[in-house]
């Protein structure tokens, strides 16, 4: 196991222990800590293929605990970047959406921005021409 993989695994183990601390029941916490310790000990002696499977299992456990444990204000997990899912080639994958250029960035001209705005309005109205803006109605 390379140093980077070992360090990443250790960080995941620490994150798992922080999430386990948030479990409301004491006996559930103790059982989960013991289970995490035995799983982490398996990582040390596991061959590479088995270690990959164990790391994936560790990630799954972290994702599950992030969902079911009560969140506390100021917790480091609340501050971390949340996972974003996007659709690419008809499949839902983990990632980020493409950034759209803006006029304020200087990457898009005003006429391009107006054209994009009109296309988004047509999309909002399912391909039909959107109604004209009439400020007197407000």
mmCIF file of N, CA and C in Angstrom:
data_model
loop_
_atom_site.group_PDB
_atom_site.id
_atom_site.type_symbol
_atom_site.label_atom_id
_atom_site.label_comp_id
_atom_site.label_asym_id
_atom_site.label_seq_id
_atom_site.Cartn_x
_atom_site.Cartn_y
_atom_site.Cartn_z
ATOM 1 N N UNK A 1 0.859 -1.178 0.000
ATOM 2 C CA UNK A 1 0.000 0.000 0.000
ATOM 3 C C UNK A 1 0.899 1.232 0.000
ATOM 4 N N UNK A 2 0.644 2.140 -0.918
ATOM 5 C CA UNK A 2 1.466 3.341 -0.982
ATOM 6 C C UNK A 2 1.139 4.267 0.181
ATOM 7 N N UNK A 3 2.039 5.195 0.406
ATOM 8 C CA UNK A 3 1.873 6.126 1.524
ATOM 9 C C UNK A 3 0.617 6.981 1.360
ATOM 10 N N UNK A 4 0.333 7.432 0.127
ATOM 11 C CA UNK A 4 -0.836 8.282 -0.119
ATOM 12 C C UNK A 4 -2.134 7.529 0.157
ATOM 13 N N UNK A 5 -2.188 6.277 -0.279
ATOM 14 C CA UNK A 5 -3.397 5.474 -0.057
ATOM 15 C C UNK A 5 -3.574 5.210 1.428
ATOM 16 N N UNK A 6 -2.467 4.916 2.128
ATOM 17 C CA UNK A 6 -2.541 4.663 3.566
ATOM 18 C C UNK A 6 -3.013 5.905 4.307
ATOM 19 N N UNK A 7 -2.520 7.072 3.900
ATOM 20 C CA UNK A 7 -2.922 8.317 4.536
ATOM 21 C C UNK A 7 -4.392 8.624 4.275
ATOM 22 N N UNK A 8 -4.853 8.393 3.049
ATOM 23 C CA UNK A 8 -6.261 8.622 2.716
ATOM 24 C C UNK A 8 -7.158 7.675 3.512
ATOM 25 N N UNK A 9 -6.723 6.422 3.661
ATOM 26 C CA UNK A 9 -7.498 5.447 4.430
ATOM 27 C C UNK A 9 -7.567 5.857 5.894
ATOM 28 N N UNK A 10 -6.456 6.320 6.435
ATOM 29 C CA UNK A 10 -6.429 6.776 7.827
ATOM 30 C C UNK A 10 -7.364 7.972 8.026
ATOM 31 N N UNK A 11 -7.368 8.901 7.082
ATOM 32 C CA UNK A 11 -8.272 10.057 7.178
ATOM 33 C C UNK A 11 -9.732 9.620 7.122
ATOM 34 N N UNK A 12 -10.034 8.639 6.277
ATOM 35 C CA UNK A 12 -11.405 8.125 6.207
ATOM 36 C C UNK A 12 -11.789 7.451 7.517
ATOM 37 N N UNK A 13 -10.848 6.709 8.111
ATOM 38 C CA UNK A 13 -11.104 6.050 9.391
ATOM 39 C C UNK A 13 -11.395 7.092 10.473
ATOM 40 N N UNK A 14 -10.635 8.182 10.479
ATOM 41 C CA UNK A 14 -10.879 9.246 11.458
ATOM 42 C C UNK A 14 -12.242 9.892 11.253
ATOM 43 N N UNK A 15 -12.598 10.107 9.984
ATOM 44 C CA UNK A 15 -13.904 10.682 9.686
ATOM 45 C C UNK A 15 -15.012 9.743 10.166
ATOM 46 N N UNK A 16 -14.812 8.433 9.956
ATOM 47 C CA UNK A 16 -15.789 7.446 10.417
ATOM 48 C C UNK A 16 -15.946 7.518 11.933
ATOM 49 N N UNK A 17 -14.835 7.622 12.658
ATOM 50 C CA UNK A 17 -14.913 7.699 14.116
ATOM 51 C C UNK A 17 -15.623 8.974 14.574
ATOM 52 N N UNK A 18 -15.396 10.090 13.878
ATOM 53 C CA UNK A 18 -16.119 11.328 14.224
ATOM 54 C C UNK A 18 -17.621 11.159 14.018
ATOM 55 N N UNK A 19 -17.997 10.478 12.945
ATOM 56 C CA UNK A 19 -19.418 10.254 12.690
ATOM 57 C C UNK A 19 -20.020 9.299 13.719
ATOM 58 N N UNK A 20 -19.254 8.307 14.127
ATOM 59 C CA UNK A 20 -19.748 7.358 15.130
ATOM 60 C C UNK A 20 -19.997 8.065 16.456
ATOM 61 N N UNK A 21 -19.168 9.051 16.791
ATOM 62 C CA UNK A 21 -19.361 9.805 18.042
ATOM 63 C C UNK A 21 -20.713 10.503 18.079
ATOM 64 N N UNK A 22 -21.283 10.794 16.917
ATOM 65 C CA UNK A 22 -22.573 11.490 16.867
ATOM 66 C C UNK A 22 -23.768 10.557 17.049
ATOM 67 N N UNK A 23 -23.538 9.246 17.077
ATOM 68 C CA UNK A 23 -24.656 8.316 17.270
ATOM 69 C C UNK A 23 -25.292 8.563 18.634
ATOM 70 N N UNK A 24 -26.624 8.571 18.717
ATOM 71 C CA UNK A 24 -27.282 8.935 19.977
ATOM 72 C C UNK A 24 -27.195 7.874 21.072
ATOM 73 N N UNK A 25 -27.184 6.595 20.738
ATOM 74 C CA UNK A 25 -27.193 5.543 21.763
ATOM 75 C C UNK A 25 -25.769 5.090 22.074
ATOM 76 N N UNK A 26 -25.486 4.977 23.373
ATOM 77 C CA UNK A 26 -24.146 4.606 23.839
ATOM 78 C C UNK A 26 -23.739 3.216 23.365
ATOM 79 N N UNK A 27 -24.636 2.239 23.479
ATOM 80 C CA UNK A 27 -24.280 0.870 23.079
ATOM 81 C C UNK A 27 -24.061 0.763 21.566
ATOM 82 N N UNK A 28 -24.821 1.527 20.807
ATOM 83 C CA UNK A 28 -24.623 1.543 19.352
ATOM 84 C C UNK A 28 -23.274 2.157 19.009
ATOM 85 N N UNK A 29 -22.899 3.203 19.761
ATOM 86 C CA UNK A 29 -21.601 3.846 19.551
ATOM 87 C C UNK A 29 -20.459 2.887 19.835
ATOM 88 N N UNK A 30 -20.528 2.183 20.976
ATOM 89 C CA UNK A 30 -19.464 1.255 21.356
ATOM 90 C C UNK A 30 -19.334 0.117 20.344
ATOM 91 N N UNK A 31 -20.464 -0.409 19.912
ATOM 92 C CA UNK A 31 -20.447 -1.495 18.936
ATOM 93 C C UNK A 31 -19.870 -1.014 17.601
ATOM 94 N N UNK A 32 -20.242 0.193 17.182
ATOM 95 C CA UNK A 32 -19.753 0.734 15.914
ATOM 96 C C UNK A 32 -18.254 1.018 15.972
ATOM 97 N N UNK A 33 -17.756 1.510 17.109
ATOM 98 C CA UNK A 33 -16.316 1.758 17.254
ATOM 99 C C UNK A 33 -15.550 0.450 17.177
ATOM 100 N N UNK A 34 -16.042 -0.576 17.859
ATOM 101 C CA UNK A 34 -15.367 -1.878 17.840
ATOM 102 C C UNK A 34 -15.361 -2.456 16.422
ATOM 103 N N UNK A 35 -16.472 -2.335 15.742
ATOM 104 C CA UNK A 35 -16.567 -2.823 14.362
ATOM 105 C C UNK A 35 -15.604 -2.065 13.443
ATOM 106 N N UNK A 36 -15.513 -0.744 13.637
ATOM 107 C CA UNK A 36 -14.607 0.066 12.823
ATOM 108 C C UNK A 36 -13.154 -0.328 13.085
ATOM 109 N N UNK A 37 -12.810 -0.590 14.334
ATOM 110 C CA UNK A 37 -11.432 -0.992 14.664
ATOM 111 C C UNK A 37 -11.068 -2.309 13.991
ATOM 112 N N UNK A 38 -11.970 -3.285 14.059
ATOM 113 C CA UNK A 38 -11.655 -4.580 13.445
ATOM 114 C C UNK A 38 -11.542 -4.455 11.922
ATOM 115 N N UNK A 39 -12.410 -3.634 11.317
ATOM 116 C CA UNK A 39 -12.327 -3.422 9.868
ATOM 117 C C UNK A 39 -11.022 -2.730 9.502
ATOM 118 N N UNK A 40 -10.602 -1.756 10.327
ATOM 119 C CA UNK A 40 -9.367 -1.040 10.033
ATOM 120 C C UNK A 40 -8.156 -1.963 10.177
ATOM 121 N N UNK A 41 -8.191 -2.879 11.141
ATOM 122 C CA UNK A 41 -7.091 -3.837 11.296
ATOM 123 C C UNK A 41 -6.981 -4.747 10.083
ATOM 124 N N UNK A 42 -8.113 -5.054 9.449
ATOM 125 C CA UNK A 42 -8.093 -5.879 8.239
ATOM 126 C C UNK A 42 -7.365 -5.171 7.106
ATOM 127 N N UNK A 43 -7.431 -3.840 7.080
ATOM 128 C CA UNK A 43 -6.779 -3.060 6.026
ATOM 129 C C UNK A 43 -5.267 -3.265 6.039
ATOM 130 N N UNK A 44 -4.696 -3.410 7.232
ATOM 131 C CA UNK A 44 -3.244 -3.491 7.347
ATOM 132 C C UNK A 44 -2.674 -4.743 6.690
ATOM 133 N N UNK A 45 -3.400 -5.853 6.805
ATOM 134 C CA UNK A 45 -2.858 -7.126 6.310
ATOM 135 C C UNK A 45 -3.508 -7.597 5.013
ATOM 136 N N UNK A 46 -4.450 -6.841 4.509
ATOM 137 C CA UNK A 46 -5.192 -7.293 3.323
ATOM 138 C C UNK A 46 -4.358 -7.108 2.057
ATOM 139 N N UNK A 47 -4.487 -8.051 1.090
ATOM 140 C CA UNK A 47 -3.844 -7.847 -0.214
ATOM 141 C C UNK A 47 -4.518 -6.688 -0.944
ATOM 142 N N UNK A 48 -3.883 -6.205 -2.016
ATOM 143 C CA UNK A 48 -4.339 -4.966 -2.681
ATOM 144 C C UNK A 48 -5.793 -5.030 -3.150
ATOM 145 N N UNK A 49 -6.200 -6.119 -3.790
ATOM 146 C CA UNK A 49 -7.581 -6.236 -4.270
ATOM 147 C C UNK A 49 -8.585 -6.213 -3.137
ATOM 148 N N UNK A 50 -8.262 -6.914 -2.065
ATOM 149 C CA UNK A 50 -9.135 -6.939 -0.887
ATOM 150 C C UNK A 50 -9.154 -5.575 -0.202
ATOM 151 N N UNK A 51 -8.023 -4.886 -0.178
ATOM 152 C CA UNK A 51 -7.942 -3.568 0.452
ATOM 153 C C UNK A 51 -8.819 -2.557 -0.296
ATOM 154 N N UNK A 52 -8.859 -2.658 -1.619
ATOM 155 C CA UNK A 52 -9.731 -1.765 -2.395
ATOM 156 C C UNK A 52 -11.185 -1.976 -2.023
ATOM 157 N N UNK A 53 -11.583 -3.242 -1.873
ATOM 158 C CA UNK A 53 -12.958 -3.551 -1.489
ATOM 159 C C UNK A 53 -13.257 -3.030 -0.086
ATOM 160 N N UNK A 54 -12.301 -3.163 0.823
ATOM 161 C CA UNK A 54 -12.501 -2.677 2.187
ATOM 162 C C UNK A 54 -12.594 -1.148 2.226
ATOM 163 N N UNK A 55 -11.803 -0.455 1.393
ATOM 164 C CA UNK A 55 -11.897 1.011 1.334
ATOM 165 C C UNK A 55 -13.253 1.445 0.794
ATOM 166 N N UNK A 56 -13.751 0.708 -0.188
ATOM 167 C CA UNK A 56 -15.079 1.016 -0.733
ATOM 168 C C UNK A 56 -16.156 0.800 0.343
ATOM 169 N N UNK A 57 -15.989 -0.242 1.122
ATOM 170 C CA UNK A 57 -16.927 -0.523 2.223
ATOM 171 C C UNK A 57 -16.855 0.597 3.274
ATOM 172 N N UNK A 58 -15.647 1.098 3.527
ATOM 173 C CA UNK A 58 -15.461 2.195 4.467
ATOM 174 C C UNK A 58 -16.160 3.460 3.964
ATOM 175 N N UNK A 59 -16.021 3.749 2.671
ATOM 176 C CA UNK A 59 -16.716 4.897 2.076
ATOM 177 C C UNK A 59 -18.232 4.757 2.204
ATOM 178 N N UNK A 60 -18.738 3.559 1.958
ATOM 179 C CA UNK A 60 -20.180 3.322 2.073
ATOM 180 C C UNK A 60 -20.664 3.562 3.498
ATOM 181 N N UNK A 61 -19.886 3.096 4.476
ATOM 182 C CA UNK A 61 -20.255 3.273 5.878
ATOM 183 C C UNK A 61 -20.270 4.758 6.248
ATOM 184 N N UNK A 62 -19.297 5.513 5.741
ATOM 185 C CA UNK A 62 -19.245 6.959 6.012
ATOM 186 C C UNK A 62 -20.461 7.644 5.398
ATOM 187 N N UNK A 63 -20.792 7.298 4.159
ATOM 188 C CA UNK A 63 -21.962 7.908 3.507
ATOM 189 C C UNK A 63 -23.239 7.597 4.283
ATOM 190 N N UNK A 64 -23.369 6.356 4.736
ATOM 191 C CA UNK A 64 -24.560 5.963 5.482
ATOM 192 C C UNK A 64 -24.657 6.750 6.797
ATOM 193 N N UNK A 65 -23.543 6.824 7.530
ATOM 194 C CA UNK A 65 -23.573 7.524 8.813
ATOM 195 C C UNK A 65 -23.813 9.022 8.648
ATOM 196 N N UNK A 66 -23.352 9.610 7.550
ATOM 197 C CA UNK A 66 -23.617 11.030 7.306
ATOM 198 C C UNK A 66 -25.108 11.279 7.137
ATOM 199 N N UNK A 67 -25.827 10.274 6.673
ATOM 200 C CA UNK A 67 -27.263 10.417 6.475
ATOM 201 C C UNK A 67 -28.031 10.219 7.781
ATOM 202 N N UNK A 68 -27.671 9.175 8.548
ATOM 203 C CA UNK A 68 -28.506 8.782 9.686
ATOM 204 C C UNK A 68 -28.130 9.439 11.013
ATOM 205 N N UNK A 69 -26.941 9.994 11.138
ATOM 206 C CA UNK A 69 -26.571 10.584 12.425
ATOM 207 C C UNK A 69 -27.044 12.033 12.503
ATOM 208 N N UNK A 70 -27.454 12.455 13.694
ATOM 209 C CA UNK A 70 -27.882 13.845 13.858
ATOM 210 C C UNK A 70 -26.696 14.788 13.645
ATOM 211 N N UNK A 71 -26.958 15.883 12.979
ATOM 212 C CA UNK A 71 -25.895 16.859 12.714
ATOM 213 C C UNK A 71 -25.838 17.869 13.851
ATOM 214 N N UNK A 72 -24.636 18.319 14.144
ATOM 215 C CA UNK A 72 -24.442 19.282 15.212
ATOM 216 C C UNK A 72 -23.885 20.574 14.631
ATOM 217 N N UNK A 73 -24.314 21.729 15.129
ATOM 218 C CA UNK A 73 -23.797 22.995 14.605
ATOM 219 C C UNK A 73 -22.290 23.093 14.820
ATOM 220 N N UNK A 74 -21.599 23.601 13.814
ATOM 221 C CA UNK A 74 -20.160 23.771 13.920
ATOM 222 C C UNK A 74 -19.367 22.517 13.666
ATOM 223 N N UNK A 75 -20.038 21.425 13.335
ATOM 224 C CA UNK A 75 -19.343 20.172 13.058
ATOM 225 C C UNK A 75 -18.582 20.301 11.747
ATOM 226 N N UNK A 76 -17.390 19.731 11.681
ATOM 227 C CA UNK A 76 -16.544 19.849 10.484
ATOM 228 C C UNK A 76 -17.206 19.216 9.272
ATOM 229 N N UNK A 77 -18.016 18.175 9.462
ATOM 230 C CA UNK A 77 -18.662 17.522 8.332
ATOM 231 C C UNK A 77 -19.711 18.418 7.688
ATOM 232 N N UNK A 78 -20.283 19.349 8.471
ATOM 233 C CA UNK A 78 -21.258 20.267 7.898
ATOM 234 C C UNK A 78 -20.584 21.315 7.025
ATOM 235 N N UNK A 79 -19.325 21.593 7.295
ATOM 236 C CA UNK A 79 -18.605 22.625 6.572
ATOM 237 C C UNK A 79 -18.036 22.088 5.263
ATOM 238 N N UNK A 80 -17.709 20.796 5.231
ATOM 239 C CA UNK A 80 -17.115 20.201 4.040
ATOM 240 C C UNK A 80 -18.015 20.360 2.829
ATOM 241 N N UNK A 81 -17.410 20.273 1.675
ATOM 242 C CA UNK A 81 -18.170 20.381 0.435
ATOM 243 C C UNK A 81 -19.076 19.165 0.305
ATOM 244 N N UNK A 82 -20.328 19.396 0.000
ATOM 245 C CA UNK A 82 -21.256 18.290 -0.146
ATOM 246 C C UNK A 82 -21.070 17.615 -1.502
ATOM 247 N N UNK A 83 -21.529 16.407 -1.589
ATOM 248 C CA UNK A 83 -21.414 15.653 -2.822
ATOM 249 C C UNK A 83 -22.476 16.116 -3.808
ATOM 250 N N UNK A 84 -22.087 16.279 -5.040
ATOM 251 C CA UNK A 84 -22.989 16.728 -6.089
ATOM 252 C C UNK A 84 -23.080 15.630 -7.137
ATOM 253 N N UNK A 85 -24.289 15.338 -7.561
ATOM 254 C CA UNK A 85 -24.495 14.337 -8.596
ATOM 255 C C UNK A 85 -25.016 15.032 -9.843
ATOM 256 N N UNK A 86 -24.450 14.677 -11.001
ATOM 257 C CA UNK A 86 -24.865 15.243 -12.270
ATOM 258 C C UNK A 86 -25.123 14.113 -13.255
ATOM 259 N N UNK A 87 -25.877 14.409 -14.295
ATOM 260 C CA UNK A 87 -26.172 13.413 -15.325
ATOM 261 C C UNK A 87 -25.237 13.654 -16.497
ATOM 262 N N UNK A 88 -24.450 12.643 -16.838
ATOM 263 C CA UNK A 88 -23.558 12.697 -17.996
ATOM 264 C C UNK A 88 -23.780 11.444 -18.821
ATOM 265 N N UNK A 89 -24.047 11.629 -20.089
ATOM 266 C CA UNK A 89 -24.278 10.510 -21.014
ATOM 267 C C UNK A 89 -25.383 9.578 -20.513
ATOM 268 N N UNK A 90 -26.406 10.148 -19.890
ATOM 269 C CA UNK A 90 -27.544 9.369 -19.439
ATOM 270 C C UNK A 90 -27.324 8.631 -18.134
ATOM 271 N N UNK A 91 -26.193 8.823 -17.472
ATOM 272 C CA UNK A 91 -25.901 8.149 -16.200
ATOM 273 C C UNK A 91 -25.657 9.191 -15.123
ATOM 274 N N UNK A 92 -26.112 8.892 -13.904
ATOM 275 C CA UNK A 92 -25.889 9.781 -12.773
ATOM 276 C C UNK A 92 -24.497 9.484 -12.217
ATOM 277 N N UNK A 93 -23.651 10.500 -12.187
ATOM 278 C CA UNK A 93 -22.288 10.340 -11.691
ATOM 279 C C UNK A 93 -21.993 11.423 -10.663
ATOM 280 N N UNK A 94 -20.995 11.162 -9.838
ATOM 281 C CA UNK A 94 -20.572 12.137 -8.845
ATOM 282 C C UNK A 94 -19.662 13.146 -9.537
ATOM 283 N N UNK A 95 -19.885 14.415 -9.313
ATOM 284 C CA UNK A 95 -19.055 15.430 -9.951
ATOM 285 C C UNK A 95 -19.651 16.805 -9.765
ATOM 286 N N UNK A 96 -19.257 17.706 -10.637
ATOM 287 C CA UNK A 96 -19.777 19.066 -10.576
ATOM 288 C C UNK A 96 -20.345 19.438 -11.933
ATOM 289 N N UNK A 97 -21.262 20.349 -11.915
ATOM 290 C CA UNK A 97 -21.858 20.822 -13.165
ATOM 291 C C UNK A 97 -20.878 21.767 -13.855
ATOM 292 N N UNK A 98 -21.006 21.887 -15.152
ATOM 293 C CA UNK A 98 -20.137 22.776 -15.909
ATOM 294 C C UNK A 98 -20.449 24.227 -15.552
ATOM 295 N N UNK A 99 -19.427 25.010 -15.385
ATOM 296 C CA UNK A 99 -19.614 26.429 -15.072
ATOM 297 C C UNK A 99 -20.016 27.172 -16.333
ATOM 298 N N UNK A 100 -21.006 28.014 -16.211
ATOM 299 C CA UNK A 100 -21.491 28.801 -17.340
ATOM 300 C C UNK A 100 -20.812 30.160 -17.293
ATOM 301 N N UNK A 101 -20.381 30.636 -18.430
ATOM 302 C CA UNK A 101 -19.731 31.948 -18.493
ATOM 303 C C UNK A 101 -20.739 33.039 -18.166
ATOM 304 N N UNK A 102 -20.229 34.114 -17.606
ATOM 305 C CA UNK A 102 -21.082 35.239 -17.253
ATOM 306 C C UNK A 102 -20.520 36.506 -17.851
ATOM 307 N N UNK A 103 -21.370 37.495 -18.004
ATOM 308 C CA UNK A 103 -20.946 38.794 -18.519
ATOM 309 C C UNK A 103 -19.978 39.439 -17.529
ATOM 310 N N UNK A 104 -20.259 39.277 -16.232
ATOM 311 C CA UNK A 104 -19.417 39.893 -15.211
ATOM 312 C C UNK A 104 -17.992 39.351 -15.242
ATOM 313 N N UNK A 105 -17.813 38.116 -15.697
ATOM 314 C CA UNK A 105 -16.474 37.537 -15.794
ATOM 315 C C UNK A 105 -15.707 38.079 -16.988
ATOM 316 N N UNK A 106 -16.396 38.672 -17.946
ATOM 317 C CA UNK A 106 -15.764 39.140 -19.155
ATOM 318 C C UNK A 106 -15.590 38.040 -20.189
ATOM 319 N N UNK A 107 -16.141 36.864 -19.920
ATOM 320 C CA UNK A 107 -16.015 35.737 -20.837
ATOM 321 C C UNK A 107 -17.166 35.663 -21.826
ATOM 322 N N UNK A 108 -18.201 36.461 -21.593
ATOM 323 C CA UNK A 108 -19.387 36.427 -22.436
ATOM 324 C C UNK A 108 -19.807 37.868 -22.718
ATOM 325 N N UNK A 109 -20.115 38.168 -23.963
ATOM 326 C CA UNK A 109 -20.541 39.528 -24.288
ATOM 327 C C UNK A 109 -22.003 39.715 -23.873
ATOM 328 N N UNK A 110 -22.439 40.960 -23.834
ATOM 329 C CA UNK A 110 -23.813 41.261 -23.441
ATOM 330 C C UNK A 110 -24.805 40.661 -24.430
ATOM 331 N N UNK A 111 -24.487 40.714 -25.722
ATOM 332 C CA UNK A 111 -25.407 40.154 -26.722
ATOM 333 C C UNK A 111 -25.498 38.633 -26.577
ATOM 334 N N UNK A 112 -24.373 37.971 -26.284
ATOM 335 C CA UNK A 112 -24.404 36.521 -26.057
ATOM 336 C C UNK A 112 -25.228 36.196 -24.818
ATOM 337 N N UNK A 113 -25.104 37.020 -23.785
ATOM 338 C CA UNK A 113 -25.861 36.798 -22.555
ATOM 339 C C UNK A 113 -27.358 36.963 -22.805
ATOM 340 N N UNK A 114 -27.745 37.970 -23.590
ATOM 341 C CA UNK A 114 -29.160 38.171 -23.901
ATOM 342 C C UNK A 114 -29.703 37.012 -24.727
ATOM 343 N N UNK A 115 -28.897 36.527 -25.664
ATOM 344 C CA UNK A 115 -29.313 35.379 -26.477
ATOM 345 C C UNK A 115 -29.493 34.141 -25.605
ATOM 346 N N UNK A 116 -28.566 33.933 -24.665
ATOM 347 C CA UNK A 116 -28.689 32.787 -23.751
ATOM 348 C C UNK A 116 -29.918 32.938 -22.866
ATOM 349 N N UNK A 117 -30.167 34.140 -22.394
ATOM 350 C CA UNK A 117 -31.336 34.397 -21.557
ATOM 351 C C UNK A 117 -32.625 34.062 -22.310
ATOM 352 N N UNK A 118 -32.715 34.507 -23.571
ATOM 353 C CA UNK A 118 -33.907 34.210 -24.372
ATOM 354 C C UNK A 118 -34.058 32.703 -24.596
ATOM 355 N N UNK A 119 -32.956 31.990 -24.815
ATOM 356 C CA UNK A 119 -33.057 30.533 -25.015
ATOM 357 C C UNK A 119 -33.503 29.843 -23.728
ATOM 358 N N UNK A 120 -33.039 30.348 -22.582
ATOM 359 C CA UNK A 120 -33.481 29.775 -21.305
ATOM 360 C C UNK A 120 -34.956 30.070 -21.047
ATOM 361 N N UNK A 121 -35.429 31.245 -21.439
ATOM 362 C CA UNK A 121 -36.854 31.560 -21.308
ATOM 363 C C UNK A 121 -37.691 30.633 -22.183
ATOM 364 N N UNK A 122 -37.237 30.408 -23.437
ATOM 365 C CA UNK A 122 -37.969 29.480 -24.319
ATOM 366 C C UNK A 122 -37.981 28.079 -23.720
ATOM 367 N N UNK A 123 -36.885 27.693 -23.104
ATOM 368 C CA UNK A 123 -36.824 26.379 -22.457
ATOM 369 C C UNK A 123 -37.815 26.306 -21.298
ATOM 370 N N UNK A 124 -37.895 27.389 -20.528
ATOM 371 C CA UNK A 124 -38.822 27.442 -19.395
ATOM 372 C C UNK A 124 -40.265 27.305 -19.856
ATOM 373 N N UNK A 125 -40.581 27.865 -21.032
ATOM 374 C CA UNK A 125 -41.945 27.808 -21.558
ATOM 375 C C UNK A 125 -42.107 26.673 -22.580
ATOM 376 N N UNK A 126 -41.260 25.645 -22.474
ATOM 377 C CA UNK A 126 -41.364 24.424 -23.287
ATOM 378 C C UNK A 126 -41.347 24.709 -24.785
ATOM 379 N N UNK A 127 -40.450 25.587 -25.216
ATOM 380 C CA UNK A 127 -40.274 25.849 -26.636
ATOM 381 C C UNK A 127 -41.169 26.938 -27.198
ATOM 382 N N UNK A 128 -42.187 27.357 -26.452
ATOM 383 C CA UNK A 128 -43.062 28.443 -26.924
ATOM 384 C C UNK A 128 -42.416 29.783 -26.625
ATOM 385 N N UNK A 129 -42.878 30.792 -27.310
ATOM 386 C CA UNK A 129 -42.376 32.141 -27.079
ATOM 387 C C UNK A 129 -42.899 32.630 -25.725
ATOM 388 N N UNK A 130 -42.020 33.119 -24.841
ATOM 389 C CA UNK A 130 -42.491 33.579 -23.528
ATOM 390 C C UNK A 130 -43.297 34.863 -23.661
ATOM 391 N N UNK A 131 -44.204 35.124 -22.716
ATOM 392 C CA UNK A 131 -44.988 36.358 -22.780
ATOM 393 C C UNK A 131 -44.075 37.574 -22.607
ATOM 394 N N UNK A 132 -44.474 38.677 -23.194
ATOM 395 C CA UNK A 132 -43.687 39.917 -23.098
ATOM 396 C C UNK A 132 -43.725 40.427 -21.669
ATOM 397 N N UNK A 133 -42.657 41.038 -21.256
ATOM 398 C CA UNK A 133 -42.569 41.603 -19.913
ATOM 399 C C UNK A 133 -43.369 42.903 -19.861
ATOM 400 N N UNK A 134 -44.299 42.971 -18.899
ATOM 401 C CA UNK A 134 -45.120 44.171 -18.745
ATOM 402 C C UNK A 134 -45.016 44.618 -17.289
ATOM 403 N N UNK A 135 -44.198 45.665 -17.002
ATOM 404 C CA UNK A 135 -43.989 46.087 -15.612
ATOM 405 C C UNK A 135 -45.241 46.661 -14.963
ATOM 406 N N UNK A 136 -46.246 47.050 -15.748
ATOM 407 C CA UNK A 136 -47.457 47.632 -15.159
ATOM 408 C C UNK A 136 -48.294 46.575 -14.431
ATOM 409 N N UNK A 137 -48.036 45.303 -14.677
ATOM 410 C CA UNK A 137 -48.790 44.242 -14.006
ATOM 411 C C UNK A 137 -48.328 44.014 -12.570
ATOM 412 N N UNK A 138 -47.211 44.637 -12.198
ATOM 413 C CA UNK A 138 -46.685 44.399 -10.862
ATOM 414 C C UNK A 138 -46.992 45.519 -9.935
#
